[in-house]
Tab-separated table of C-alpha atoms in Angstrom:
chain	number	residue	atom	x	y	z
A	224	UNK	CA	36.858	-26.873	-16.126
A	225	UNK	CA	33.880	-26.439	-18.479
A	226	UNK	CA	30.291	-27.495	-17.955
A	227	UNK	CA	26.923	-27.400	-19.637
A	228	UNK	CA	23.749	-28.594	-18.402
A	229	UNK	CA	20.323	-29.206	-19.920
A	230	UNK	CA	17.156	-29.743	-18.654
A	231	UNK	CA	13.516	-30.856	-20.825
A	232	UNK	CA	10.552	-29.339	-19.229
A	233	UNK	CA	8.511	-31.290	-21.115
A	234	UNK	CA	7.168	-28.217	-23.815
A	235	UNK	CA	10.714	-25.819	-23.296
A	236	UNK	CA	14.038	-26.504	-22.492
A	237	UNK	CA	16.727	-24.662	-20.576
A	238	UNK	CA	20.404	-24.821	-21.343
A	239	UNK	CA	22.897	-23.618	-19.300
A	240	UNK	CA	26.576	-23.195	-20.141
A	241	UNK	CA	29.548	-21.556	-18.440
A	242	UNK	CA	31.540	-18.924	-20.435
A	243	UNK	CA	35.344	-19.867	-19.790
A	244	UNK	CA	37.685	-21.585	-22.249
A	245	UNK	CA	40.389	-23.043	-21.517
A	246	UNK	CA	43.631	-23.204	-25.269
A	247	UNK	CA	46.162	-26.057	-24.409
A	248	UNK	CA	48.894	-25.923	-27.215
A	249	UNK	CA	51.488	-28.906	-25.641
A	250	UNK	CA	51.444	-32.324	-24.119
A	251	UNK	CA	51.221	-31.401	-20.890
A	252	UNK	CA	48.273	-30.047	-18.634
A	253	UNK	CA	49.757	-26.153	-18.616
A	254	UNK	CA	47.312	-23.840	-19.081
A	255	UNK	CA	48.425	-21.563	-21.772
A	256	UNK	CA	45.335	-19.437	-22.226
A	257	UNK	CA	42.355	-18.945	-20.498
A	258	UNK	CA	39.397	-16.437	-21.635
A	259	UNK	CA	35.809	-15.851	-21.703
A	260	UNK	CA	34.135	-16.906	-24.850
A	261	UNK	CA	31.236	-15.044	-25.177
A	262	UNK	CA	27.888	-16.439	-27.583
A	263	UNK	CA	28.816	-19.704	-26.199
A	264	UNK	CA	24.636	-20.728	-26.616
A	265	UNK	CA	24.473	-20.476	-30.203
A	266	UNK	CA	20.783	-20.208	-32.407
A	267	UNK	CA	20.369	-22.810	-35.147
A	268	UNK	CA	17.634	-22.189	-37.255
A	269	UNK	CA	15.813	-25.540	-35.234
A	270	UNK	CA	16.823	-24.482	-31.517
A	271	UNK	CA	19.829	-23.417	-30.263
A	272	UNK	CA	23.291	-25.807	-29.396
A	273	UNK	CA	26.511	-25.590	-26.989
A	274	UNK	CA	29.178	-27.405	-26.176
A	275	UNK	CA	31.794	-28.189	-23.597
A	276	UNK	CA	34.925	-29.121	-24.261
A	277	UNK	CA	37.821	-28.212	-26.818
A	278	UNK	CA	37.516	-24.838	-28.112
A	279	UNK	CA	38.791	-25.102	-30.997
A	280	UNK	CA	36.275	-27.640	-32.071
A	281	UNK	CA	33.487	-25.170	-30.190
A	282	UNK	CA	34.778	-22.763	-32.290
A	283	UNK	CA	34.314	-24.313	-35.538
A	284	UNK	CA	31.047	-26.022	-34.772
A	285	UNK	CA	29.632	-22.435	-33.816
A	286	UNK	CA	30.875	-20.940	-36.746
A	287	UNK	CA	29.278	-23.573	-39.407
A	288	UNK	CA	26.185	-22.988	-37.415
A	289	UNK	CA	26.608	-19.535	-37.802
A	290	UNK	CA	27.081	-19.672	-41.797
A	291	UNK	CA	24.845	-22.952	-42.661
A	292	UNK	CA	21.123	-22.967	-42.764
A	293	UNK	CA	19.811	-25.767	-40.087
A	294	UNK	CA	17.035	-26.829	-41.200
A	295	UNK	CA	16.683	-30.341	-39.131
A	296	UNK	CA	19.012	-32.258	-36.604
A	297	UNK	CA	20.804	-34.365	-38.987
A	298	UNK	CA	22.222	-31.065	-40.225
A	299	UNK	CA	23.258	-30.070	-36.933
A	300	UNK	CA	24.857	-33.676	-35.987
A	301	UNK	CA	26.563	-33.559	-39.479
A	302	UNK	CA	28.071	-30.131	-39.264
A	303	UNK	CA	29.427	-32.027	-35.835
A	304	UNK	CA	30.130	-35.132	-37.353
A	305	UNK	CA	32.366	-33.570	-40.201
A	306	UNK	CA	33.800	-30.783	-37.132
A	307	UNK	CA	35.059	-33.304	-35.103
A	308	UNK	CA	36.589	-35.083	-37.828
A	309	UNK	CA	38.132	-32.287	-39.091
A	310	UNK	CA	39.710	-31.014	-35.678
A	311	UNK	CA	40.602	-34.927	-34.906
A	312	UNK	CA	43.324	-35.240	-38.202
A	313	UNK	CA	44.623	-31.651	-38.050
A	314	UNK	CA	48.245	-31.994	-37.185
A	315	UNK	CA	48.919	-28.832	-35.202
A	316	UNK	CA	47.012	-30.118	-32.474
A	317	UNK	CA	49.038	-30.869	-29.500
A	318	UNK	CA	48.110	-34.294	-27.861
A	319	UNK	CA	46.387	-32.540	-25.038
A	320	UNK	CA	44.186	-31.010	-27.622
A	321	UNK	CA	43.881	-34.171	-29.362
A	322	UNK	CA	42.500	-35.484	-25.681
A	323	UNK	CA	40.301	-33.656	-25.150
A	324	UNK	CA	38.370	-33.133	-28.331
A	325	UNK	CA	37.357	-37.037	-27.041
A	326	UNK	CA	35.844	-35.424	-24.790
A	327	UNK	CA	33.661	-32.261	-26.568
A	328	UNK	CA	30.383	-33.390	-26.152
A	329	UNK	CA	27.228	-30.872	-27.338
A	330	UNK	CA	24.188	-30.164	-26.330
A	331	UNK	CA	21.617	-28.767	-28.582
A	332	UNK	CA	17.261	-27.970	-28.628
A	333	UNK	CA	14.719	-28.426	-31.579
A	334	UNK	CA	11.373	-28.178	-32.703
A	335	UNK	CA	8.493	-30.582	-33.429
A	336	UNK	CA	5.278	-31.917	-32.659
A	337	UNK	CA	3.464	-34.151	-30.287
A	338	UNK	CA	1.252	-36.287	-31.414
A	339	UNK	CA	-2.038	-33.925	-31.446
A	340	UNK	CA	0.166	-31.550	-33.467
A	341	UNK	CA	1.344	-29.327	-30.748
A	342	UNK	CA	4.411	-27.437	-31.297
A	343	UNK	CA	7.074	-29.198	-28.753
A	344	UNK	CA	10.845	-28.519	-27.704
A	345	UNK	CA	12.946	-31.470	-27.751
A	346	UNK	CA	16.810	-31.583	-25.984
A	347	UNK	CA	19.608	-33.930	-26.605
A	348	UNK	CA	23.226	-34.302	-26.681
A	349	UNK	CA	26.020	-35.590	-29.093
A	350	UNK	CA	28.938	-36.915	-26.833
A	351	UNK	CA	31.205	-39.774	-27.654
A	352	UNK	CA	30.126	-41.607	-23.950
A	353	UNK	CA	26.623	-42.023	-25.991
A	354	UNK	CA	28.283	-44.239	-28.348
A	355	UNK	CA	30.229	-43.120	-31.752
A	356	UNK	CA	28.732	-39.488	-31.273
A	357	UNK	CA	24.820	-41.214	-31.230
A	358	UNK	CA	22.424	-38.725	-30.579
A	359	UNK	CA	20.400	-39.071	-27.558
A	360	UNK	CA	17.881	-37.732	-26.200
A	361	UNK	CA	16.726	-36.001	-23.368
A	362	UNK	CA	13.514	-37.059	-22.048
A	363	UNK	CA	10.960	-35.128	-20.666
A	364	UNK	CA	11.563	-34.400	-16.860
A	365	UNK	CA	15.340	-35.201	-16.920
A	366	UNK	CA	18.222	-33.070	-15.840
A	367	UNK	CA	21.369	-33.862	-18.182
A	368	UNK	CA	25.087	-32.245	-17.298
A	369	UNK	CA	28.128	-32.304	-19.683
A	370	UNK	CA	31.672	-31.716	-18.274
A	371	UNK	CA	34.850	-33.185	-20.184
Protein backbone atom coordinates (compact mmCIF):
# COMPACT_ATOMS: atom_id res chain seq x y z
CA UNK A 1 0.00 0.00 0.00
CA UNK A 2 1.29 3.46 -0.99
CA UNK A 3 0.11 6.84 0.21
CA UNK A 4 0.84 10.52 -0.18
CA UNK A 5 -0.73 13.32 1.47
CA UNK A 6 -0.73 17.08 0.98
CA UNK A 7 -1.70 19.79 2.89
CA UNK A 8 -1.91 24.00 1.71
CA UNK A 9 -1.11 26.18 4.59
CA UNK A 10 -2.20 28.89 2.86
CA UNK A 11 1.66 30.59 2.00
CA UNK A 12 3.69 26.79 2.21
CA UNK A 13 2.75 23.48 1.64
CA UNK A 14 3.73 20.15 3.15
CA UNK A 15 3.87 16.90 1.27
CA UNK A 16 4.22 13.80 2.72
CA UNK A 17 4.92 10.50 0.98
CA UNK A 18 5.80 6.99 2.14
CA UNK A 19 8.99 5.36 0.70
CA UNK A 20 7.87 1.67 -0.25
CA UNK A 21 7.20 0.36 -3.76
CA UNK A 22 5.58 -2.25 -4.48
CA UNK A 23 6.84 -4.23 -8.85
CA UNK A 24 3.87 -6.55 -9.90
CA UNK A 25 5.05 -8.35 -13.18
CA UNK A 26 1.69 -10.92 -13.66
CA UNK A 27 -2.05 -10.91 -13.53
CA UNK A 28 -2.41 -11.74 -10.29
CA UNK A 29 -2.00 -9.75 -6.90
CA UNK A 30 1.60 -11.62 -5.96
CA UNK A 31 3.92 -9.44 -4.78
CA UNK A 32 7.04 -9.99 -6.68
CA UNK A 33 9.18 -7.17 -5.35
CA UNK A 34 8.99 -4.89 -2.73
CA UNK A 35 11.74 -2.05 -1.91
CA UNK A 36 12.31 1.31 -0.64
CA UNK A 37 12.52 3.93 -3.27
CA UNK A 38 14.37 6.56 -1.99
CA UNK A 39 13.98 10.60 -3.56
CA UNK A 40 10.44 9.70 -3.80
CA UNK A 41 9.65 13.92 -3.23
CA UNK A 42 11.23 15.08 -6.25
CA UNK A 43 12.31 19.19 -6.94
CA UNK A 44 10.93 20.68 -10.15
CA UNK A 45 12.30 23.81 -10.94
CA UNK A 46 8.43 25.35 -9.79
CA UNK A 47 8.01 23.20 -6.45
CA UNK A 48 8.53 19.85 -5.90
CA UNK A 49 5.99 16.60 -7.07
CA UNK A 50 5.28 12.82 -5.88
CA UNK A 51 3.29 10.26 -6.64
CA UNK A 52 1.59 7.12 -5.47
CA UNK A 53 0.98 4.45 -7.36
CA UNK A 54 2.78 2.33 -10.19
CA UNK A 55 6.40 2.59 -10.03
CA UNK A 56 7.24 2.25 -13.06
CA UNK A 57 5.29 5.25 -14.13
CA UNK A 58 6.87 7.06 -10.72
CA UNK A 59 9.89 6.16 -12.11
CA UNK A 60 9.68 7.72 -15.38
CA UNK A 61 7.81 10.80 -14.30
CA UNK A 62 10.77 11.45 -11.74
CA UNK A 63 13.26 10.94 -14.17
CA UNK A 64 11.82 13.53 -16.95
CA UNK A 65 11.62 15.83 -14.03
CA UNK A 66 14.96 15.13 -13.27
CA UNK A 67 16.34 15.85 -16.98
CA UNK A 68 13.62 18.61 -18.21
CA UNK A 69 13.65 22.18 -17.15
CA UNK A 70 10.05 22.98 -15.39
CA UNK A 71 9.48 26.07 -15.88
CA UNK A 72 5.45 26.22 -15.20
CA UNK A 73 2.72 23.50 -14.39
CA UNK A 74 1.67 22.73 -17.80
CA UNK A 75 5.19 21.36 -18.15
CA UNK A 76 4.87 19.30 -15.22
CA UNK A 77 1.18 17.94 -16.18
CA UNK A 78 2.60 17.31 -19.74
CA UNK A 79 5.69 15.41 -18.80
CA UNK A 80 2.64 13.36 -16.88
CA UNK A 81 0.34 13.49 -19.54
CA UNK A 82 2.86 12.01 -22.19
CA UNK A 83 4.28 9.43 -18.94
CA UNK A 84 1.18 7.94 -18.45
CA UNK A 85 0.56 7.49 -21.96
CA UNK A 86 3.63 6.05 -22.55
CA UNK A 87 3.52 3.42 -19.58
CA UNK A 88 -0.40 2.81 -20.58
CA UNK A 89 0.55 1.21 -24.44
CA UNK A 90 3.82 -0.49 -23.43
CA UNK A 91 3.18 -4.14 -23.92
CA UNK A 92 5.36 -5.72 -21.25
CA UNK A 93 3.14 -4.55 -18.72
CA UNK A 94 1.33 -7.24 -17.00
CA UNK A 95 -2.46 -6.43 -16.49
CA UNK A 96 -1.90 -5.82 -12.84
CA UNK A 97 0.49 -3.16 -13.88
CA UNK A 98 -1.78 -1.99 -16.45
CA UNK A 99 -4.38 -1.59 -13.25
CA UNK A 100 -2.89 0.13 -11.44
CA UNK A 101 -1.21 2.82 -13.45
CA UNK A 102 -5.31 3.87 -13.40
CA UNK A 103 -4.66 4.47 -10.37
CA UNK A 104 -1.06 6.69 -10.12
CA UNK A 105 -2.26 9.81 -9.14
CA UNK A 106 0.52 12.86 -8.30
CA UNK A 107 0.80 15.37 -6.21
CA UNK A 108 2.94 18.30 -6.89
CA UNK A 109 3.70 22.36 -5.29
CA UNK A 110 4.39 25.68 -7.26
CA UNK A 111 5.04 29.15 -7.12
CA UNK A 112 3.09 32.38 -7.72
CA UNK A 113 1.56 35.37 -6.51
CA UNK A 114 -1.40 36.67 -4.66
CA UNK A 115 -2.95 39.35 -5.73
CA UNK A 116 -0.75 42.21 -3.89
CA UNK A 117 2.21 40.42 -5.50
CA UNK A 118 3.24 38.25 -2.68
CA UNK A 119 5.20 35.28 -3.45
CA UNK A 120 2.61 32.22 -2.66
CA UNK A 121 2.84 28.25 -2.67
CA UNK A 122 0.13 26.62 -4.42
CA UNK A 123 -0.65 22.45 -4.11
CA UNK A 124 -2.59 20.25 -6.37
CA UNK A 125 -2.91 16.87 -7.70
CA UNK A 126 -3.19 15.07 -11.15
CA UNK A 127 -5.27 11.80 -10.55
CA UNK A 128 -7.61 10.22 -13.00
CA UNK A 129 -10.70 10.39 -10.06
CA UNK A 130 -10.32 14.36 -10.91
CA UNK A 131 -11.49 13.72 -14.29
CA UNK A 132 -9.17 12.72 -17.50
CA UNK A 133 -5.98 13.58 -15.31
CA UNK A 134 -7.60 17.49 -14.67
CA UNK A 135 -5.54 19.28 -12.46
CA UNK A 136 -6.99 20.37 -9.29
CA UNK A 137 -6.26 22.22 -6.84
CA UNK A 138 -5.72 22.29 -3.36
CA UNK A 139 -7.20 25.09 -1.58
CA UNK A 140 -5.93 26.89 1.12
CA UNK A 141 -6.69 25.13 4.55
CA UNK A 142 -7.41 21.65 3.03
CA UNK A 143 -5.84 18.35 3.85
CA UNK A 144 -5.70 16.13 0.52
CA UNK A 145 -4.53 12.15 0.72
CA UNK A 146 -3.69 9.96 -2.35
CA UNK A 147 -3.68 6.12 -2.01
CA UNK A 148 -4.32 3.82 -5.20
Amino acid sequence: MSALFIYNMGRCAVIVADCRVTTYTDNTNTTVKSRRLDGKIVRTGIGFVTGTGLVELLDSVKDRVADEDIESVDDLCRIIEQEVEDVESDPKLSGKAREQALKTGFAFTYTTVDVDGLPLIRAAISHPASGDRALYGVPAGNLLALVP
